[in-house]
Coordinates of C-alpha atoms in Angstrom, one line a residue:
M18 CA -0.1 -0.3 0.4
E19 CA 1.2 3.5 -0.8
N20 CA 1.4 5.9 1.9
I21 CA -0.4 8.7 1.4
L22 CA 0.3 12.5 3.5
V23 CA -2.7 14.4 3.6
A24 CA -2.5 18.2 3.9
G25 CA -5.4 19.6 5.6
A26 CA -6.8 16.8 6.5
N27 CA -9.1 17.9 9.5
G28 CA -11.1 19.9 7.2
T29 CA -14.2 19.0 6.4
T30 CA -13.0 18.3 2.6
G31 CA -10.0 16.3 3.5
K32 CA -11.7 14.3 6.4
K33 CA -13.4 12.8 3.8
I34 CA -10.6 12.3 1.6
V35 CA -8.9 10.2 4.8
N36 CA -11.7 9.0 5.4
L37 CA -11.9 7.2 2.0
L38 CA -8.4 6.8 1.5
N39 CA -8.5 4.5 5.2
E40 CA -11.1 2.6 3.0
S41 CA -9.3 1.7 0.0
Q42 CA -7.2 -0.8 -0.2
Y43 CA -4.5 0.7 -2.2
F44 CA -3.6 3.8 -0.3
N45 CA -2.7 3.9 4.0
P46 CA -3.2 8.0 4.9
I47 CA -1.2 10.0 7.3
A48 CA -3.4 12.7 8.5
M49 CA -1.8 15.9 8.8
V50 CA -2.9 17.9 11.0
R51 CA -1.4 22.0 13.1
K52 CA -2.9 21.1 16.5
E53 CA -2.6 17.9 18.5
E54 CA -5.8 17.8 19.6
Q55 CA -7.0 17.0 16.0
Q56 CA -5.2 13.7 15.7
A57 CA -7.5 12.2 18.2
Y58 CA -10.4 12.2 15.6
F59 CA -7.8 10.1 13.4
K60 CA -6.7 7.9 16.3
A61 CA -9.6 6.6 17.0
K62 CA -9.9 5.2 13.8
Q63 CA -6.2 4.5 14.1
I64 CA -5.8 6.5 10.9
D65 CA -2.0 7.3 11.1
T66 CA -1.2 11.1 12.1
V67 CA 1.9 13.8 11.8
L68 CA 1.6 17.0 13.2
G69 CA 2.9 20.3 11.0
D70 CA 2.0 23.7 10.8
L71 CA 2.3 24.6 6.8
E72 CA 3.3 27.8 8.3
K73 CA 6.3 26.3 9.8
D74 CA 8.9 24.1 8.4
I75 CA 7.7 21.2 7.6
S76 CA 10.8 18.4 6.6
H77 CA 9.3 16.2 9.5
V78 CA 6.1 14.8 7.9
F79 CA 7.9 13.4 5.5
K80 CA 10.2 10.6 8.0
G81 CA 8.5 8.2 8.1
N82 CA 7.6 6.6 3.7
V83 CA 5.9 8.5 2.1
D84 CA 4.7 7.9 -1.6
K85 CA 2.5 10.4 -2.6
V86 CA 0.8 13.9 -1.4
L87 CA -2.6 15.4 -1.5
F88 CA -2.7 19.6 -1.2
A89 CA -5.9 19.8 0.7
A90 CA -5.8 22.6 3.1
G91 CA -6.8 26.1 3.1
S92 CA -6.7 28.7 5.4
G93 CA -10.7 29.6 4.8
G94 CA -9.6 33.1 3.5
K95 CA -7.8 34.2 6.4
K96 CA -4.4 33.2 5.7
V97 CA -4.3 32.7 2.1
V98 CA -0.8 34.0 0.9
E99 CA 0.5 32.2 4.3
V100 CA -0.7 28.8 3.9
D101 CA -3.0 28.8 0.6
Q102 CA 0.0 30.1 -1.4
E103 CA 3.0 29.9 0.6
G104 CA 2.2 26.4 2.4
A105 CA 1.5 24.6 -0.8
K106 CA 5.3 25.9 -2.0
R107 CA 6.8 24.3 1.0
L108 CA 5.1 21.5 1.0
V109 CA 6.3 21.0 -3.3
D110 CA 9.6 21.6 -2.0
E111 CA 9.9 18.7 0.9
S112 CA 7.8 16.6 -1.6
N113 CA 10.8 17.0 -4.3
K114 CA 13.5 16.5 -1.7
N115 CA 11.5 12.8 -0.8
N116 CA 11.0 11.8 -4.3
I117 CA 7.1 12.1 -3.6
K118 CA 6.2 9.8 -6.7
K119 CA 3.1 12.1 -7.0
F120 CA 1.2 15.7 -5.5
V121 CA -2.4 15.8 -6.1
M122 CA -3.5 19.6 -5.7
L123 CA -7.3 20.8 -5.1
S124 CA -7.2 24.1 -6.8
S125 CA -10.3 26.1 -7.4
M126 CA -12.1 26.7 -10.3
G127 CA -11.1 30.3 -11.6
A128 CA -7.3 29.6 -9.8
G129 CA -6.5 29.3 -13.5
Q130 CA -7.1 33.9 -14.0
P131 CA -7.3 35.1 -11.4
E132 CA -6.8 38.5 -12.7
N133 CA -10.9 37.9 -14.2
A134 CA -12.4 37.2 -10.8
E135 CA -15.1 39.0 -9.3
E136 CA -14.5 38.1 -6.5
L137 CA -12.4 36.1 -3.9
K138 CA -9.6 37.6 -6.2
E139 CA -6.8 37.4 -3.4
Y140 CA -7.6 33.3 -2.6
L141 CA -7.4 33.1 -6.2
K142 CA -4.6 34.2 -6.9
A143 CA -2.4 32.9 -3.9
K144 CA -3.6 29.3 -5.0
H145 CA -2.2 30.3 -8.6
N146 CA 0.9 31.0 -7.8
A147 CA 0.7 27.8 -5.7
D148 CA -0.7 25.9 -8.8
E149 CA 2.3 27.4 -10.7
Y150 CA 5.2 27.1 -8.6
L151 CA 3.5 22.9 -8.9
K152 CA 3.9 22.8 -12.6
S153 CA 7.2 24.3 -12.3
S154 CA 8.4 21.7 -10.2
G155 CA 9.5 18.5 -11.7
L156 CA 7.2 16.6 -9.7
N157 CA 4.5 14.5 -11.1
F158 CA 0.9 16.6 -10.6
S159 CA -2.4 17.2 -10.7
I160 CA -4.2 19.9 -10.2
V161 CA -8.2 19.7 -9.8
R162 CA -10.4 22.5 -9.7
P163 CA -13.5 22.4 -8.8
G164 CA -16.6 24.3 -8.6
S165 CA -18.2 25.8 -5.4
L166 CA -18.7 23.5 -2.6
T167 CA -22.0 22.1 -1.1
N168 CA -22.4 19.4 1.4
D169 CA -24.7 16.9 -1.0
E170 CA -24.3 13.6 -0.8
L171 CA -22.4 12.0 -3.4
T172 CA -23.5 11.3 -6.6
N173 CA -20.1 9.5 -8.2
K174 CA -20.6 11.7 -11.2
I175 CA -19.1 15.3 -12.5
E176 CA -18.2 17.0 -15.8
L177 CA -14.8 17.5 -16.5
E178 CA -12.6 19.7 -18.8
E179 CA -9.4 21.2 -18.4
K180 CA -11.8 24.8 -18.8
L181 CA -15.3 24.3 -18.6
N182 CA -15.9 28.1 -18.9
K183 CA -19.1 28.3 -17.1
R184 CA -19.8 28.3 -12.8
G185 CA -21.1 25.7 -11.0
E186 CA -21.0 23.5 -7.7
I187 CA -20.0 19.9 -6.8
S188 CA -20.3 18.4 -3.3
R189 CA -17.5 17.8 -1.3
N190 CA -18.3 13.7 -1.6
D191 CA -17.6 13.5 -5.6
V192 CA -15.1 16.2 -4.8
A193 CA -13.2 13.6 -2.2
Q194 CA -14.0 10.7 -4.7
T195 CA -12.2 12.6 -7.8
L196 CA -9.0 13.5 -6.1
V197 CA -8.7 9.7 -4.1
S198 CA -9.0 8.4 -7.7
V199 CA -6.3 10.7 -9.3
L200 CA -3.7 9.2 -6.6
N201 CA -3.5 6.5 -8.8
D202 CA -0.5 5.7 -10.8
D203 CA -2.1 5.9 -14.7
V204 CA -4.7 8.9 -14.0
A205 CA -4.3 12.8 -14.8
N206 CA -0.6 12.7 -14.9
N207 CA 0.9 16.7 -15.2
T208 CA -3.2 18.1 -16.0
T209 CA -4.5 20.4 -15.0
F210 CA -8.5 20.4 -15.1
E211 CA -12.2 21.5 -13.3
I212 CA -14.9 20.2 -12.3
I213 CA -18.5 20.7 -11.5
K214 CA -21.2 18.4 -10.9
G215 CA -22.1 16.4 -14.2
D216 CA -23.2 13.1 -15.6
T217 CA -20.2 11.1 -16.3
L218 CA -18.9 8.3 -13.8
I219 CA -15.6 10.5 -11.9
G220 CA -13.6 7.1 -13.6
E221 CA -15.0 7.7 -17.0
A222 CA -14.5 11.8 -16.5
L223 CA -10.7 11.0 -15.7
N224 CA -10.4 8.8 -18.5
K225 CA -10.4 11.8 -20.3
V226 CA -7.6 13.5 -19.2
S227 CA -5.1 10.1 -18.3
A228 CA -5.7 9.1 -22.2
V229 CA -4.1 12.7 -22.7
S230 CA -1.2 12.6 -20.0
A231 CA -0.6 9.0 -20.9

């Protein structure tokens, strides 16, 4: 099984990702959290945890054997430069030093052209800078840009394009499922794409970008 370091594991989407990984036969999650009290939720499920603050040195979080990294952290708009941008860059740098096989970035629709955004401009600019940094890092990457997140049930279906050219929403459950699917070796390597709720099964939709990146 591959060890997957999940940054932002304590977030709403992060917890869904970690639980999916924990149920998987291929992946073992390592939940990276900022505070000791956040470890209890994961320890109760016998999930590996590691303490790490994206605003500080995080070289120690790779001390165990980490195969791939999934960045799902977010400052909630409070520290977009410190966490969403610089924290992501810090994790990219450490991933490079540790020869990580794949880095999956949870980004946001609109991060491609933040200058066109009517709202959340600073946030999208930070996400854009983090995405560009990852693209130029030399790491194998997948950048997933969902529309507005909802707490709806899992549908296991999405609409996926490199650029959708329209707005839309998607459930956190479907985003988590997509991110976990993207961790597989042969899926969406070195690609960036947008997703919203749709009618195509997640695996089928991902085949489209996987064929291109193969």
